[in-house]
C-alpha atoms as one frame of an Amber mdcrd trajectory, in Angstrom:
protein
  -7.083  29.098  10.836  -4.088  31.349  10.251  -0.523  30.126   9.851   2.758
  31.806  10.507   4.705  31.478   7.241   6.863  28.695   8.636   5.165  27.613
  11.840   6.393  24.324  13.335   3.666  21.712  13.584   3.851  20.064  16.973
   5.210  16.538  17.169   6.995  14.622  19.908  10.267  16.118  21.075  12.126
  13.006  19.936  11.594  13.992  16.313  12.269  17.204  14.420   9.100  19.158
  13.603   7.617  19.397  10.155   7.336  22.996   9.081   4.089  24.012   7.442
   4.652  26.997   5.180   1.201  27.819   3.841   2.428  30.574   1.527   5.068
  28.376  -0.129   2.711  25.408  -0.400   0.033  27.568  -1.993   2.539  28.995
  -4.468   4.201  25.713  -5.443   1.336  23.232  -5.373   0.845  22.011  -8.909
  -0.241  18.874 -10.743   2.335  16.107 -10.590   2.961  12.359 -10.286   2.771
  10.442  -6.998   5.856   8.428  -8.038   4.597   4.989  -7.151   6.882   4.181
 -10.085   9.451   5.896 -12.251   8.923   6.227 -15.131   5.262   6.826 -14.302
   2.491   4.631 -15.729   1.484   7.192 -18.369   4.888   6.443 -19.965   4.106
   2.774 -20.574   3.908   1.669 -24.203   1.929  -1.023 -26.044   5.257  -2.049
 -27.621   5.931  -3.868 -24.343   3.762  -7.004 -24.290   3.625 -10.615 -23.177
   6.923 -11.522 -24.860   8.692  -8.612 -23.176   7.422  -9.766 -19.788   8.664
 -13.328 -20.418  12.094 -11.882 -21.234  12.093  -9.943 -17.953  11.337 -13.083
 -15.920  13.961 -15.061 -17.879  16.461 -12.330 -17.046  15.773 -12.815 -13.340
  16.456 -16.537 -13.609  19.686 -15.934 -15.522  20.909 -13.708 -12.688  20.628
 -16.599 -10.253  16.994 -17.372  -9.587  15.706 -13.985  -8.581  16.970 -11.503
  -6.014  14.853 -12.626  -3.090  11.247 -13.125  -1.989   8.461 -11.753  -4.136
   5.689  -9.287  -3.474   2.281 -10.200  -4.948  -0.627  -7.855  -5.634  -4.132
  -9.188  -6.349  -6.705  -6.816  -7.845 -10.390  -7.443  -7.132 -12.264  -4.760
  -9.099 -15.830  -5.219  -7.836 -17.859  -2.954  -5.532 -21.478  -3.106  -4.349
 -22.026   0.637  -4.618 -20.181   3.598  -6.084 -18.418   6.144  -3.862 -18.551
   9.427  -5.747 -14.967  10.458  -4.907 -13.409   7.229  -6.202 -10.840   7.194
  -9.000  -9.941   3.480  -8.763 -10.298   0.911 -11.529 -13.529  -0.726 -10.367
 -16.752  -2.360 -11.517 -19.904  -1.503  -9.571 -22.355  -4.410  -9.716 -24.624
  -6.487  -7.502 -24.430  -9.393  -9.954 -22.251 -11.825  -7.990 -21.881 -14.157
 -10.965 -19.447 -11.644 -12.467 -17.091 -12.245  -9.568 -17.268 -16.018 -10.114
 -16.312 -15.580 -13.767 -13.510 -13.195 -12.862 -12.114 -15.595 -10.275 -11.854
 -18.419 -12.802  -9.696 -16.226 -15.048  -7.749 -14.803 -12.123  -6.821 -18.321
 -11.002  -5.677 -19.079 -14.532  -3.383 -16.044 -14.481  -2.058 -16.966 -11.022
  -1.263 -20.476 -12.272   0.649 -19.085 -15.259   2.629 -16.695 -13.054   3.349
 -19.480 -10.562   4.891 -21.624 -13.319   6.949 -18.710 -14.607   8.395 -18.087
 -11.152   8.919 -21.739 -10.300  11.973 -22.046  -8.078  11.882 -18.389  -7.041
   8.286 -18.041  -5.947   8.481 -17.432  -2.207   6.241 -14.568  -1.127   7.193
 -12.184   1.636   4.365  -9.765   0.874   0.795 -10.074  -0.399  -1.714  -7.289
  -0.887  -5.355  -7.551  -1.950  -6.691  -4.294  -3.370  -9.576  -3.054  -5.462
 -12.399  -2.264  -5.734 -13.479  -4.076  -2.660 -11.656  -7.373  -2.057 -14.245
  -8.345   0.552 -16.821  -8.312  -2.255 -15.738 -11.949  -2.549 -17.536 -14.430
  -0.305 -15.794 -16.404   2.446 -15.765 -19.474   0.245 -14.431 -17.618  -2.801
 -11.658 -16.059  -0.705 -10.798 -19.433   0.833 -10.497 -21.038  -2.615  -8.461
 -18.115  -3.962  -6.014 -18.207  -1.048  -5.656 -21.982  -1.434  -4.887 -21.477
  -5.128  -2.277 -18.842  -4.292  -0.608 -21.178  -1.784  -0.585 -23.907  -4.405
   1.326 -21.687  -6.823   3.485 -19.627  -4.477   5.399 -20.439  -1.316   4.301
 -18.166   1.515   6.826 -17.038   4.104   5.773 -17.920   7.687   3.052 -15.702
   9.154   5.435 -14.028  11.578   7.759 -13.033   8.708   5.387 -12.264   5.841
   3.231  -9.184   5.395  -0.181 -10.267   4.099  -2.647  -7.397   3.826  -6.157
  -6.832   2.545  -8.230  -3.699   1.981 -11.612  -3.865   3.704 -14.782  -1.850
   3.290 -16.135  -1.998   6.882 -19.682  -1.976   5.496 -19.104  -5.369   3.869
 -17.780  -7.429   6.788 -19.001  -8.794  10.094 -16.940  -9.607  13.173 -16.992
 -13.239  12.074 -15.745 -12.333   8.598 -12.796 -10.444  10.074 -11.803 -13.502
  12.133 -12.178 -15.681   9.031  -9.848 -13.402   7.052  -7.218 -13.783   9.770
  -7.614 -17.542   9.662  -7.218 -17.428   5.870  -3.736 -15.964   6.316  -4.102
 -12.177   6.304  -2.209 -10.445   9.105  -2.611  -6.774   8.157  -5.799  -4.925
   7.325  -6.535  -1.565   5.740  -9.948   0.051   6.278 -11.528   2.670   4.074
 -12.997   5.345   6.366 -12.551   8.662   4.478 -14.575  10.716   6.990 -16.739
  10.073  10.060 -19.125  12.995   9.446 -22.637  11.842   8.337 -23.178  14.811
   6.008 -19.855  14.252   4.259 -20.633  10.542   3.946 -23.993  11.369   2.384
 -22.366  13.772  -0.093 -19.995  11.057  -1.358 -22.556   8.215  -1.218 -20.717
   6.272   1.470 -22.867   5.920   4.569 -20.641   4.244   7.139 -21.612   4.668
  10.808 -18.729   5.302  13.175 -19.764   2.411  15.426 -19.572   0.022  12.479
 -16.002   1.061  11.657 -14.846   0.879  15.270 -16.407  -2.577  15.657 -14.432
  -3.854  12.654 -11.212  -2.376  14.074 -11.842  -4.072  17.415 -12.614  -7.351
  15.669  -9.292  -7.088  13.812  -7.436  -6.571  17.087  -9.270  -9.476  18.715
  -8.480 -11.682  15.706  -4.757 -10.996  16.030  -4.078  -8.763  13.020  -0.598
  -7.275  13.420  -1.430  -3.921  11.911  -4.561  -1.860  11.297  -4.453   0.981
   8.804  -7.189   3.435   7.906  -7.617   5.697   4.885  -8.862   9.267   5.247
  -9.514  11.961   2.654  -9.469  15.715   3.122 -11.082  18.132   0.675 -14.322
  16.168   0.285 -17.692  17.899  -0.261 -19.319  19.280   2.908 -16.079  19.007
   4.883 -15.222  21.944   7.128 -12.454  22.586   9.613 -14.835  21.715  12.441
 -15.938  18.397  10.908 -12.323  17.547  10.123 -11.293  18.284  13.705 -14.031
  15.977  15.000 -13.042  13.204  12.594  -9.388  13.466  13.605 -10.297  13.240
  17.296 -12.223  10.040  16.599  -9.394   8.609  14.501  -6.807   9.295  17.193
  -9.066   7.742  19.833  -9.391   4.622  17.645  -5.549   4.418  17.527  -4.868
   2.666  14.202  -1.247   1.668  13.548  -1.074   3.505  10.235  -3.040   6.336
   8.678  -3.138   7.366   5.024  -4.400  10.925   4.616  -5.216  11.595   0.975
  -5.935  14.874  -0.743  -9.198  14.558  -2.696  -8.366  15.111  -6.370 -11.465
  16.389  -8.137 -10.994  15.184 -11.730 -14.531  14.717 -13.089 -13.213  14.766
 -16.665 -11.374  11.525 -15.861 -13.644   9.842 -13.301 -17.344   9.779 -14.116
 -18.643   9.212 -10.535 -17.047  12.498  -9.478 -19.494  14.354 -11.725 -22.097
  13.768  -9.013 -20.121  15.969  -6.634 -21.116  19.629  -6.753 -18.241  22.081
  -7.085 -20.079  24.397  -4.679 -19.869  21.727  -1.947 -16.078  21.440  -2.137
 -13.972  23.367   0.401 -11.878  26.212  -1.081  -8.151  25.663  -1.615  -7.128
  27.717   1.434  -9.500  25.761   3.666  -8.058  22.490   2.312  -4.604  23.689
   3.353  -5.943  24.517   6.791  -7.426  21.016   6.979  -4.070  19.489   6.102
  -2.292  21.582   8.718  -4.891  20.584  11.306  -4.563  16.874  10.501  -0.762
  16.932  10.588  -0.699  18.811  13.880  -3.253  16.515  15.516  -1.648  13.290
  14.295   1.917  14.212  15.139   0.882  15.608  18.522  -0.713  12.222  19.190
   2.640  10.534  18.534   2.328   9.477  14.890   5.443   9.709  12.713   5.182
  11.447   9.352   6.455   8.823   6.915   6.065  10.882   3.760   3.517  11.983
   1.163   0.263  11.132   2.907   1.324   8.389   5.337   1.626   8.411   9.122
   2.519   5.539  11.456   3.109   4.824  15.118   6.832   4.942  15.989   6.999
   1.178  16.541   5.189   0.319  13.299   7.224  -1.519  10.656   6.986   1.461
   8.264   8.501   3.858  10.791  11.181   1.333  11.740  12.034   0.696   8.068
  12.351   4.421   7.431  14.719   4.878  10.379  16.822   1.967   9.096  16.857
   3.198   5.477  14.836   0.204   4.221  11.674   2.028   3.167  10.463   1.550
  -0.396   7.678   2.974  -2.525   5.606   0.973  -5.009   2.119   0.863  -6.508
   0.557   0.172  -3.098   2.317   3.161  -1.519   5.088   2.870   1.060   6.461
  -0.612   1.700   9.034  -2.295   3.947  10.114  -4.763   1.231  12.623  -2.699
  -0.698  14.110  -5.106  -3.225  11.177  -7.471  -3.851  10.028  -7.935  -7.422
   6.298  -7.238  -7.613   4.028  -9.665  -9.463   0.543  -8.219  -9.965  -2.487
 -10.211 -11.082  -5.959  -9.122 -12.089  -7.433  -6.575 -14.444  -5.348  -3.338
 -14.742  -2.738  -4.588 -12.212   0.862  -3.358 -12.610   3.918  -5.572 -12.085
   7.519  -4.526 -11.466   9.859  -7.338 -12.476  13.568  -6.837 -13.003  14.094
  -3.559 -14.817  10.568  -3.489 -16.265   7.031  -2.402 -15.472   4.028  -4.050
 -17.097   0.300  -3.415 -16.817  -2.545  -5.831 -17.468  -5.498  -5.079 -19.706
  -7.855  -2.523 -18.171 -11.208  -3.996 -19.235 -12.631  -7.385 -18.315 -13.297
  -8.307 -21.945  -9.723  -7.629 -23.016  -8.358  -9.326 -19.876 -10.437 -12.460
 -20.528  -9.579 -12.498 -24.225  -5.830 -12.619 -23.603  -6.174 -15.425 -21.078
  -8.445 -17.351 -23.472  -5.554 -17.150 -25.932  -3.285 -18.766 -23.338  -1.108
 -15.700 -22.772  -0.708 -13.387 -19.805  -2.955 -10.308 -20.175  -0.093  -7.793
 -20.474  -1.327  -4.718 -22.341   1.609  -2.334 -22.062   4.764  -1.630 -20.140
   8.264  -0.242 -20.260  11.838  -1.517 -20.071  13.965   0.856 -18.041  17.213
   2.121 -19.512  20.258   3.141 -17.450  19.081   6.729 -17.095  15.635   5.547
 -15.914  17.213   3.292 -13.286  19.446   6.100 -12.058  16.574   8.561 -11.754
  14.354   5.923 -10.137  16.936   5.445  -7.372  17.157   9.193  -6.803  13.383
   9.637  -6.642  12.996   6.607  -4.348  15.630   7.955  -1.940  14.039  11.379
  -1.820  10.504  10.001  -1.395  11.454   7.484   1.305  14.467   8.892   3.142
  14.288  12.601   2.261  18.007  12.612   1.504  20.399  11.433  -1.166  24.092
  10.593  -0.861  25.706  11.976  -4.005  28.784   9.816  -3.396  26.663   6.652
  -3.411  25.282   7.565  -6.841  28.763   8.271  -8.204  29.991   4.925  -6.850
  27.110   3.019  -8.496  27.215   4.854 -11.846  30.166   6.094 -13.962  29.289
   9.778 -13.759  29.940  13.027 -11.953  26.653  14.022 -10.343  27.185  17.761
 -10.692  27.824  17.415 -14.431  25.169  14.809 -15.269  22.477  16.671 -13.359
  23.693  20.222 -13.958  20.295  21.278 -15.323  18.417  19.660 -12.455  20.672
  21.236  -9.824  19.990  24.611 -11.419  16.245  23.938 -11.179  16.684  23.074
  -7.511  18.238  26.472  -6.697  14.886  28.273  -6.285  13.664  25.415  -4.061
  16.851  25.769  -2.044  16.214  29.497  -1.706  12.693  28.675  -0.507  14.250
  26.506   2.198  12.887  23.231   0.838  16.209  21.498   0.093  19.865  21.795
   1.096  22.755  20.913  -1.231  26.403  20.751  -0.197  28.079  18.682  -2.901
  27.883  15.490  -0.833  24.239  15.343   0.153  20.944  16.487  -1.289  18.512
  16.725   1.620  14.837  17.639   1.881  14.249  19.960   4.825  11.390  19.701
   7.307   9.812  22.588   5.446  10.210  20.767   2.130   8.923  17.321   3.064
   5.308  18.125   2.299   6.434  19.246  -1.178   8.691  16.274  -1.887   6.769
  15.506  -5.095   7.756  18.912  -6.470  11.393  18.157  -5.656  11.239  14.744
  -7.328   9.643  16.249 -10.426  12.909  18.083 -11.087  14.547  14.691 -11.769
  11.718  13.416 -14.012  13.100  13.782 -17.522   9.776  12.868 -19.131   7.689
  15.658 -17.646   6.592  18.009 -20.368   8.739  16.453 -23.083   7.119  16.789
 -26.510   6.546  13.586 -28.434   9.547  14.112 -30.744  11.963  14.350 -27.836
  10.463  11.240 -26.260  11.038   9.374 -29.499  14.665  10.517 -29.443  14.865
   9.164 -25.884  13.811   5.748 -27.150  10.244   6.005 -25.811   6.951   6.039
 -27.634   4.237   6.858 -25.088   0.948   8.346 -26.238   1.946  11.986 -26.572
   3.234  14.486 -24.041   2.184  14.429 -20.423  -1.283  15.784 -19.783  -0.971
  17.725 -16.510  -4.697  17.283 -15.823  -4.055  13.543 -15.437  -2.177  14.187
 -12.200  -3.437  15.196  -8.782  -2.140  18.278  -6.979   1.211  17.730  -5.298
  -0.384  18.895  -2.048
């Protein structure tokens, strides 16, 4: 497929078209953070531990009992089988007793967090991720949800957003209905690709009929939203197979679609070593795949939310974006902008007050901390004023694609043009490329620049590429300078 250098990609007339500039994308695509947080997780330090987390929660209470309802993330790390493309923190095992042991510790952590947040523990959002949360049995899930309700106050079903990630291969129609009865009202399905040869190449055999049956069961059960995950750039994928997959996805009509770029990082993720380099589509074909997917989805009426997310115009994500309420956190885009995030389970990351904290990454270390009667916080970071300022800027650009300079100057005692003189200079080439516009009052990402918003945000990331000595001067002590190979390509 050939592209005009700045060809509009068709979407409904009600919205301005994204502009897909293949030449600029190819030139500027580089390794960079996804900005599910700022500072990014590779900046967390072991100096931030359990005591630091307790201080953060105490700070919330001192400010008047928290700023509003909480968001809660629950990490279930287990999977039955390994998908070769996966880079998640997971444990592949068929030994179900491991899940029983894990649940006993997870409930202990939930109980400790519930006591900490006593008096400000209403949940407006819950997300189960993994791994495969549906690795747990019906009974285990029932007991876990009951334990959560014992320790946290759930907002009514019609107000709260309670989601779970599902591997369609692990659930029946009955299980889907049971999950709805247990309190989940949103579901996310891992699909990745409908093509049998691609599925075989990544060790994830998932018949189309099976996936569609689970989606129909979710609709019949009354789930408010159905989301599916897709990946482009997988082994054996071609433009033709991608076109066929997209046609099937559009026919299935999910409410949200996450379209991820496969990041081949075998030096970081062992399962990816089973994928042959020769089976991967070349970089130019991956760009063609992306262009194809964007054109097909937007032509079908989906709104481009940002990064890799699309939604129907009446979906809560699209509505929140139009109203300026969209937020980005460790689960991606979210409608709950100001909610503190409490995360439980191995490797889970919380965002409480002006801090981030991550739990221990191995089961042994996670269990050991809880056996000692302390929360399993392994590392984290306390944000300083500059971090908070840059976090707001990056959030606005990632979620709204524009930034009011006046609003920043009203919130912080600074002159934007002076404080960010170096960054504005770095933005000039991007402005010349037509990716951003700057007029002294607004910094806006153009339709041509939206697909490269990570590149634009990287300009405001003061930690990127800093040598260790400079980081120490900045009051940080992360483990060395950023390793670019730790990040996926920006597009």
